[in-house]
CSV table of C-alpha atoms (C1' of nucleotides) in Angstrom, one decimal:
chain,number,residue,atom,x,y,z
T,423,UNK,CA,85.4,56.7,118.4
T,424,UNK,CA,88.3,57.8,117.3
T,425,UNK,CA,90.1,54.3,116.2
T,426,UNK,CA,87.9,52.9,113.7
T,427,UNK,CA,86.3,55.1,111.2
T,428,UNK,CA,83.5,52.4,110.1
T,429,UNK,CA,84.2,52.2,106.1
T,430,UNK,CA,85.2,55.9,105.9
T,431,UNK,CA,87.7,58.0,104.3
T,432,UNK,CA,91.5,56.7,104.7
T,433,UNK,CA,92.3,60.2,107.1
T,434,UNK,CA,94.1,62.4,104.6
T,435,UNK,CA,97.0,63.4,106.8
T,436,UNK,CA,96.2,67.1,108.1
T,437,UNK,CA,99.8,68.1,107.2
T,438,UNK,CA,99.4,71.9,105.9
T,439,UNK,CA,100.9,74.6,108.6
T,440,UNK,CA,99.5,78.0,108.9
T,441,UNK,CA,102.3,79.3,106.5
T,442,UNK,CA,101.6,77.0,103.8
T,443,UNK,CA,98.3,77.3,104.1
T,444,UNK,CA,98.4,81.5,104.3
T,445,UNK,CA,100.4,81.3,100.6
T,446,UNK,CA,97.6,78.9,99.4
T,447,UNK,CA,95.3,81.2,99.9
T,448,UNK,CA,96.9,84.1,99.2
T,449,UNK,CA,96.9,85.7,103.0
T,450,UNK,CA,99.1,86.1,105.5
T,451,UNK,CA,99.7,83.8,108.7
T,452,UNK,CA,98.5,86.9,111.2
T,453,UNK,CA,95.4,86.7,109.4
T,454,UNK,CA,94.0,83.5,109.4
T,455,UNK,CA,95.5,83.9,113.3
T,456,UNK,CA,93.3,86.5,113.8
T,457,UNK,CA,90.6,85.3,112.2
T,458,UNK,CA,91.3,82.4,114.5
T,459,UNK,CA,91.2,84.7,117.6
T,460,UNK,CA,88.0,86.4,116.9
T,461,UNK,CA,85.9,83.1,116.4
T,462,UNK,CA,86.1,83.4,112.7
T,463,UNK,CA,87.9,80.3,112.3
T,464,UNK,CA,87.5,77.0,113.8
T,465,UNK,CA,90.4,76.4,116.1
T,466,UNK,CA,92.4,73.5,114.5
T,467,UNK,CA,95.6,71.6,115.6
T,468,UNK,CA,95.3,67.9,113.7
T,469,UNK,CA,92.8,65.5,114.4
T,470,UNK,CA,92.0,66.9,118.1
T,471,UNK,CA,91.5,70.3,119.5
T,472,UNK,CA,95.4,71.3,119.6
T,473,UNK,CA,96.9,72.2,123.1
T,474,UNK,CA,98.4,75.6,123.3
T,475,UNK,CA,102.0,76.2,121.8
T,476,UNK,CA,101.6,73.5,119.4
T,477,UNK,CA,101.8,74.2,115.9
T,478,UNK,CA,98.3,74.4,113.8
T,479,UNK,CA,97.7,72.0,111.5
T,480,UNK,CA,95.7,72.5,108.4
T,481,UNK,CA,93.4,69.9,106.4
T,482,UNK,CA,93.1,70.7,102.5
T,483,UNK,CA,89.4,71.3,103.5
T,484,UNK,CA,90.0,73.8,106.4
T,485,UNK,CA,92.0,75.5,103.3
T,486,UNK,CA,88.9,75.2,101.1
T,487,UNK,CA,86.7,76.8,103.8
T,488,UNK,CA,89.1,79.8,104.4
T,489,UNK,CA,88.9,80.5,100.2
T,490,UNK,CA,85.5,80.1,100.4
T,491,UNK,CA,85.1,82.5,103.6
T,492,UNK,CA,87.8,85.2,101.7
T,493,UNK,CA,85.9,85.3,98.7
T,494,UNK,CA,82.6,85.9,100.1
T,495,UNK,CA,84.6,88.6,102.1
T,496,UNK,CA,85.3,90.3,99.0
T,497,UNK,CA,82.5,89.5,97.2
T,498,UNK,CA,80.0,90.8,99.6
T,499,UNK,CA,82.7,94.1,100.9
T,500,UNK,CA,81.2,92.6,104.3
T,501,UNK,CA,82.7,93.0,107.4
T,502,UNK,CA,84.4,90.1,109.5
T,503,UNK,CA,81.5,90.6,111.9
T,504,UNK,CA,78.8,89.6,109.1
T,505,UNK,CA,81.4,87.1,107.5
T,506,UNK,CA,81.3,85.3,110.7
T,507,UNK,CA,77.4,85.7,110.7
T,508,UNK,CA,77.4,84.0,107.7
T,509,UNK,CA,80.0,81.2,108.2
T,510,UNK,CA,78.1,80.3,111.2
T,511,UNK,CA,75.7,78.6,109.0
T,512,UNK,CA,77.8,76.8,107.2
T,513,UNK,CA,79.3,75.8,110.6
T,514,UNK,CA,75.3,74.3,111.4
T,515,UNK,CA,75.2,72.7,108.3
T,516,UNK,CA,78.8,70.7,109.0
T,517,UNK,CA,77.0,70.5,112.7
T,518,UNK,CA,73.8,69.1,111.0
T,519,UNK,CA,75.6,66.7,108.6
T,520,UNK,CA,77.8,65.3,111.7
T,521,UNK,CA,74.8,64.5,113.7
T,522,UNK,CA,73.4,62.9,110.5
T,523,UNK,CA,76.0,60.3,109.7
T,524,UNK,CA,77.0,59.8,113.5
T,525,UNK,CA,73.8,58.2,114.0
T,526,UNK,CA,70.5,59.0,115.4
T,527,UNK,CA,69.3,62.6,113.6
T,528,UNK,CA,65.9,63.4,115.5
T,529,UNK,CA,63.3,63.3,112.4
T,530,UNK,CA,61.8,66.4,113.7
T,531,UNK,CA,65.0,68.4,114.3
T,532,UNK,CA,66.4,67.8,110.8
T,533,UNK,CA,63.5,69.1,109.0
T,534,UNK,CA,64.1,72.1,111.4
T,535,UNK,CA,67.7,72.8,110.8
T,536,UNK,CA,67.5,72.1,106.9
T,537,UNK,CA,64.7,74.8,106.5
T,538,UNK,CA,66.6,77.0,108.2
T,539,UNK,CA,70.0,76.5,106.7
T,540,UNK,CA,67.7,77.2,103.1
T,541,UNK,CA,66.6,80.1,104.7
T,542,UNK,CA,69.9,81.2,105.3
T,543,UNK,CA,71.4,80.4,101.8
T,544,UNK,CA,68.5,82.0,99.8
T,545,UNK,CA,69.2,85.3,101.8
T,546,UNK,CA,72.9,85.1,100.4
T,547,UNK,CA,71.6,84.5,97.4
T,548,UNK,CA,69.5,87.8,97.6
T,549,UNK,CA,72.4,89.4,98.3
T,550,UNK,CA,74.5,88.0,96.0
T,551,UNK,CA,71.7,88.9,93.1
T,552,UNK,CA,71.8,92.2,94.2
T,553,UNK,CA,75.0,92.8,94.5
T,554,UNK,CA,75.1,91.3,91.1
T,555,UNK,CA,72.6,93.5,89.3
T,556,UNK,CA,74.2,96.5,90.9
T,557,UNK,CA,77.5,95.8,88.9
T,558,UNK,CA,75.9,94.9,86.0
T,559,UNK,CA,73.9,98.4,85.8
T,560,UNK,CA,77.1,100.0,86.2
T,561,UNK,CA,79.0,97.7,83.9
T,562,UNK,CA,76.3,99.0,81.1
T,563,UNK,CA,76.3,102.9,82.0
T,564,UNK,CA,80.1,102.1,81.4
T,565,UNK,CA,80.0,100.4,78.4
T,566,UNK,CA,77.9,103.2,77.2
T,567,UNK,CA,80.6,105.6,77.7
T,568,UNK,CA,82.8,103.6,76.5
T,569,UNK,CA,80.8,103.6,72.9
T,570,UNK,CA,80.5,107.5,73.3
T,571,UNK,CA,84.4,107.7,73.2
T,572,UNK,CA,84.8,105.3,70.6
T,573,UNK,CA,82.3,107.4,68.5
T,574,UNK,CA,84.5,110.4,69.2
T,575,UNK,CA,87.5,108.6,68.3
T,576,UNK,CA,85.8,107.1,65.2
T,577,UNK,CA,84.9,111.0,64.2
T,578,UNK,CA,88.4,112.3,64.1
T,579,UNK,CA,90.0,109.5,61.6
B,183,UNK,CA,84.6,134.7,79.7
B,184,UNK,CA,82.4,134.5,83.2
B,185,UNK,CA,80.0,137.3,82.4
B,186,UNK,CA,78.4,135.6,79.0
B,187,UNK,CA,78.3,132.2,78.3
B,188,UNK,CA,77.7,131.9,74.7
B,189,UNK,CA,74.3,130.6,74.4
B,190,UNK,CA,75.1,127.7,76.9
B,191,UNK,CA,72.7,126.7,80.1
B,192,UNK,CA,70.7,129.2,82.0
B,193,UNK,CA,73.2,128.4,85.3
B,194,UNK,CA,71.3,126.0,87.2
B,195,UNK,CA,71.4,127.7,90.4
B,196,UNK,CA,73.7,125.5,92.6
B,197,UNK,CA,71.9,125.6,95.5
B,198,UNK,CA,72.6,122.5,97.6
B,199,UNK,CA,74.4,122.4,100.7
B,200,UNK,CA,76.5,119.9,102.3
B,201,UNK,CA,73.9,118.2,105.0
B,202,UNK,CA,71.3,118.0,101.5
B,203,UNK,CA,73.9,116.8,99.5
B,204,UNK,CA,74.8,114.0,102.0
B,205,UNK,CA,70.9,112.8,102.3
B,206,UNK,CA,70.4,112.6,99.3
B,207,UNK,CA,73.8,110.2,98.4
B,208,UNK,CA,72.9,108.4,101.9
B,209,UNK,CA,76.1,109.4,103.6
B,210,UNK,CA,77.1,112.2,106.3
B,211,UNK,CA,78.5,116.1,106.0
B,212,UNK,CA,81.9,114.6,107.6
B,213,UNK,CA,82.3,111.8,104.8
B,214,UNK,CA,82.2,114.7,102.3
B,215,UNK,CA,84.5,116.8,104.1
B,216,UNK,CA,87.1,114.1,104.2
B,217,UNK,CA,86.7,113.1,100.7
B,218,UNK,CA,87.6,117.1,99.9
B,219,UNK,CA,90.0,116.6,102.3
B,220,UNK,CA,91.9,113.8,100.3
B,221,UNK,CA,91.2,115.4,96.8
B,222,UNK,CA,88.8,112.8,96.1
B,223,UNK,CA,86.1,115.1,95.5
B,224,UNK,CA,87.0,118.7,93.9
B,225,UNK,CA,86.7,121.3,96.6
B,226,UNK,CA,83.4,123.4,95.5
B,227,UNK,CA,81.7,126.5,96.4
B,228,UNK,CA,79.4,127.6,94.1
B,229,UNK,CA,80.6,129.1,90.6
B,230,UNK,CA,84.1,129.9,91.5
B,231,UNK,CA,86.4,128.6,94.1
B,232,UNK,CA,84.9,129.6,97.6
B,233,UNK,CA,86.8,131.2,100.1
B,234,UNK,CA,87.6,129.8,103.3
B,235,UNK,CA,84.7,130.0,105.6
B,236,UNK,CA,81.6,129.9,103.4
B,237,UNK,CA,79.4,127.3,103.1
B,238,UNK,CA,80.2,124.2,100.5
B,239,UNK,CA,77.3,124.4,97.9
B,240,UNK,CA,76.9,121.3,95.6
B,241,UNK,CA,75.0,121.3,92.1
B,242,UNK,CA,73.1,118.1,91.0
B,243,UNK,CA,75.7,117.5,88.9
B,244,UNK,CA,78.1,116.9,91.7
B,245,UNK,CA,75.2,115.0,93.4
B,246,UNK,CA,75.5,112.5,90.7
B,247,UNK,CA,79.1,112.5,90.8
B,248,UNK,CA,79.4,111.5,94.3
B,249,UNK,CA,77.2,108.7,93.7
B,250,UNK,CA,78.7,107.3,91.0
B,251,UNK,CA,82.0,107.4,93.6
B,252,UNK,CA,80.2,105.8,96.8
B,253,UNK,CA,78.7,103.4,94.3
B,254,UNK,CA,82.7,102.5,92.3
B,255,UNK,CA,83.6,102.2,95.9
B,256,UNK,CA,81.1,99.5,97.4
B,257,UNK,CA,80.7,97.7,94.2
B,258,UNK,CA,84.2,97.3,93.4
B,259,UNK,CA,85.5,97.5,97.3
B,260,UNK,CA,88.7,99.5,96.6
B,261,UNK,CA,90.1,101.8,98.9
B,262,UNK,CA,89.5,105.5,99.3
B,263,UNK,CA,93.0,105.8,97.0
B,264,UNK,CA,92.1,103.3,94.7
B,265,UNK,CA,89.0,104.8,94.0
B,266,UNK,CA,91.1,108.5,93.4
B,267,UNK,CA,92.6,107.0,91.3
B,268,UNK,CA,89.6,105.6,89.1
B,269,UNK,CA,87.7,109.1,90.1
B,270,UNK,CA,91.0,111.0,88.2
B,271,UNK,CA,90.3,109.0,84.6
B,272,UNK,CA,86.8,110.9,85.2
B,273,UNK,CA,88.1,113.9,85.9
B,274,UNK,CA,90.3,114.1,82.8
B,275,UNK,CA,87.6,113.4,80.8
B,276,UNK,CA,86.1,116.4,82.0
B,277,UNK,CA,89.0,118.4,81.7
B,278,UNK,CA,89.2,117.2,78.2
B,279,UNK,CA,85.6,118.2,77.7
B,280,UNK,CA,86.3,122.0,78.9
B,281,UNK,CA,89.1,121.7,76.7
B,282,UNK,CA,87.0,121.0,73.7
B,283,UNK,CA,83.8,122.8,74.3
B,284,UNK,CA,85.7,126.3,75.4
B,285,UNK,CA,87.6,126.7,71.9
B,286,UNK,CA,90.8,125.4,70.7
B,287,UNK,CA,91.4,121.3,71.1
B,288,UNK,CA,94.6,120.9,69.4
B,289,UNK,CA,93.7,117.9,67.2
B,290,UNK,CA,96.7,115.8,68.1
B,291,UNK,CA,96.3,116.2,71.6
B,292,UNK,CA,92.9,115.4,71.8
B,293,UNK,CA,93.2,111.9,70.1
B,294,UNK,CA,95.8,110.9,72.6
B,295,UNK,CA,93.4,112.5,75.3
B,296,UNK,CA,90.9,110.1,74.0
B,297,UNK,CA,92.7,107.1,73.6
B,298,UNK,CA,94.2,106.8,77.0
B,299,UNK,CA,90.5,107.9,78.5
B,300,UNK,CA,89.2,105.0,76.5
B,301,UNK,CA,92.4,102.7,77.7
B,302,UNK,CA,90.7,103.8,81.3
B,303,UNK,CA,87.2,102.7,80.8
B,304,UNK,CA,88.5,99.3,79.4
B,305,UNK,CA,90.7,98.7,82.3
B,306,UNK,CA,87.5,99.7,84.8
B,307,UNK,CA,85.6,97.2,82.7
B,308,UNK,CA,87.5,94.5,83.1
B,309,UNK,CA,87.7,95.0,86.5
B,310,UNK,CA,84.1,94.6,86.6
B,311,UNK,CA,83.6,91.9,84.7
B,312,UNK,CA,85.9,89.6,86.6
B,313,UNK,CA,84.1,90.6,89.7
B,314,UNK,CA,80.8,90.4,88.1
B,315,UNK,CA,82.1,86.6,87.0
B,316,UNK,CA,83.4,85.6,90.5
B,317,UNK,CA,80.1,86.7,91.9
B,318,UNK,CA,78.4,84.7,89.2
B,319,UNK,CA,80.4,81.8,90.1
B,320,UNK,CA,80.0,81.9,93.9
B,321,UNK,CA,75.8,82.3,92.8
B,322,UNK,CA,76.1,78.9,91.2
B,323,UNK,CA,78.1,77.3,93.8
B,324,UNK,CA,75.0,78.8,96.3
B,325,UNK,CA,72.6,77.7,94.0
B,326,UNK,CA,74.0,73.9,94.1
B,327,UNK,CA,73.9,73.8,97.6
B,328,UNK,CA,70.4,75.2,97.9
B,329,UNK,CA,69.5,72.1,95.4
B,330,UNK,CA,70.8,69.6,97.8
B,331,UNK,CA,69.2,71.0,100.6
B,332,UNK,CA,65.5,71.0,98.7
B,333,UNK,CA,66.5,67.2,97.8
B,334,UNK,CA,66.9,66.7,101.4
B,335,UNK,CA,64.2,68.1,102.3
B,336,UNK,CA,61.8,66.7,99.6
B,337,UNK,CA,62.9,62.8,100.4
B,338,UNK,CA,62.2,64.2,104.2
B,339,UNK,CA,58.3,64.2,103.3
D,1325,DC,C1',121.1,65.6,119.2
D,1326,DA,C1',122.2,69.8,117.6
D,1327,DC,C1',120.4,73.1,114.4
D,1328,DC,C1',117.6,76.6,112.3
D,1329,DA,C1',113.6,77.5,110.2
D,1330,DA,C1',108.7,78.2,111.0
D,1331,DC,C1',105.8,78.5,114.7
D,1332,DC,C1',103.7,80.3,119.3
D,1333,DT,C1',101.6,83.6,122.4
D,1334,DG,C1',101.1,88.2,124.2
D,1335,DA,C1',101.5,92.9,123.1
D,1336,DC,C1',101.7,96.9,121.0
D,1337,DG,C1',101.9,99.8,116.4
D,1338,DT,C1',99.6,101.3,112.1
D,1339,DT,C1',96.3,102.1,108.8
D,1340,DT,C1',92.0,103.3,107.1
D,1341,DA,C1',87.7,105.8,106.9
D,1342,DC,C1',85.7,108.3,109.1
D,1343,DG,C1',82.8,110.1,114.1
D,1344,DT,C1',82.6,113.4,117.7
D,1345,DA,C1',82.9,117.4,119.9
D,1346,DA,C1',84.3,122.8,120.5
D,1347,DG,C1',84.5,127.2,119.6
D,1348,DA,C1',83.4,130.6,116.1
D,1349,DA,C1',81.5,132.0,111.8
D,1350,DA,C1',77.8,132.2,108.1
D,1351,DC,C1',72.7,131.9,106.3
D,1352,DC,C1',68.3,132.5,106.6
D,1353,DG,C1',63.7,133.8,108.1
D,1354,DG,C1',61.3,137.2,110.5
U,783,DC,C1',69.1,143.8,113.0
U,784,DC,C1',68.6,139.5,115.1
U,785,DG,C1',68.0,134.8,116.5
U,786,DG,C1',68.0,129.6,115.0
U,787,DT,C1',70.0,126.0,112.7
U,788,DT,C1',73.7,125.0,109.7
U,789,DT,C1',77.9,124.9,108.5
U,790,DC,C1',83.2,125.8,109.0
U,791,DT,C1',87.7,124.7,110.5
U,792,DT,C1',90.7,122.3,113.5
U,793,DA,C1',91.0,118.7,116.2
U,794,DC,C1',91.4,115.1,118.8
U,795,DG,C1',89.3,109.9,119.2
U,796,DT,C1',87.8,105.5,117.7
U,797,DA,C1',86.4,100.9,115.4
U,798,DA,C1',88.4,97.6,112.3
U,799,DA,C1',91.7,94.8,110.0
U,800,DC,C1',95.5,93.4,110.5
U,801,DG,C1',101.2,94.5,110.9
U,802,DT,C1',104.9,94.0,113.5
U,803,DC,C1',108.3,92.9,117.7
U,804,DA,C1',110.2,89.8,120.7
U,805,DG,C1',111.5,86.3,123.6
U,806,DG,C1',110.7,81.4,123.5
U,807,DT,C1',108.8,76.9,121.5
U,808,DT,C1',108.4,73.3,118.1
U,809,DG,C1',109.4,70.3,114.6
U,810,DG,C1',111.9,68.5,110.7
U,811,DT,C1',117.0,67.8,109.1
U,812,DG,C1',121.3,66.0,108.9
DNA sequence: CACCAACCTGACGTTTACGTAAGAAACCGG
DNA sequence: CCGGTTTCTTACGTAAACGTCAGGTTGGTG
């Protein structure tokens, strides 16, 4: 199952090394290794699972995942542990997709996993919405403050 | 200048102690003391500056300031050091107001400080706006994801 | 093939943001 | 004045999230 992909993508050469990835996403190699260490990122090493000692290799897809992760982290202000939980949902979706494309999905199970994924996404959206509302409120307050200062300045001149 | 306030507020009895304040804002006494320790909060102790050993006393105003601070911290995801910088702007505004109400503002200086305060508020607003935009974008992406899952589910039935 | 930068694997160090514990002093109700 | 709670100061402890250093390996280049 590794020699033929039956009319899929032409294997986009996973040529990025950890230093490059770090620069691309604006972090450090150490951080990436750390994330891998705590199980936040899946161990990568090219197509296969990498044998100890070899350089880690990443595909564009991996870079994108990492970017997403970092964004979630800073935007939601969650700990790496919580972030891990959030990402595991994504992983589940990924696993599902694999199961999906690779043949027999298992009718009932398919529905179940979809429902679950939907629930988690909903949950994430709720979190985001709440945070956005709080930010908006704070923004309004700041704008009011800004207005007051402006009026004072106008009265000055 | 302490016995008469010339027709000001009737001194709203600053009766809150640290434990009460902590509960009100949803944190712990230790945290409040720590914030004070690193110079993030001004030392309070009633009307005067408190002599060592006495219990700290806070007014409603202080509680409000602390709430603001905590909100800024979690919403902007800044470090306490950065938060301190943000709050020092507020302090400057407070100092200005004191100068203002207590008599001779100093015409030119007034303008200068106002301009500066305005600049800082603008800066904070920019920060918030940027963050809100990022959150909005992430939210859109998640919503798209949600849609995709929903469609899959619909195709199922 | 020789080289040198980039990477690897431990392992220990560091910073931030508090938690926790101890002994003493302050506050409040009776 | 007295006892029980709350707070004070000081100091050490800690979890999270990496930074940094050492000694060895890998991998692309001339």
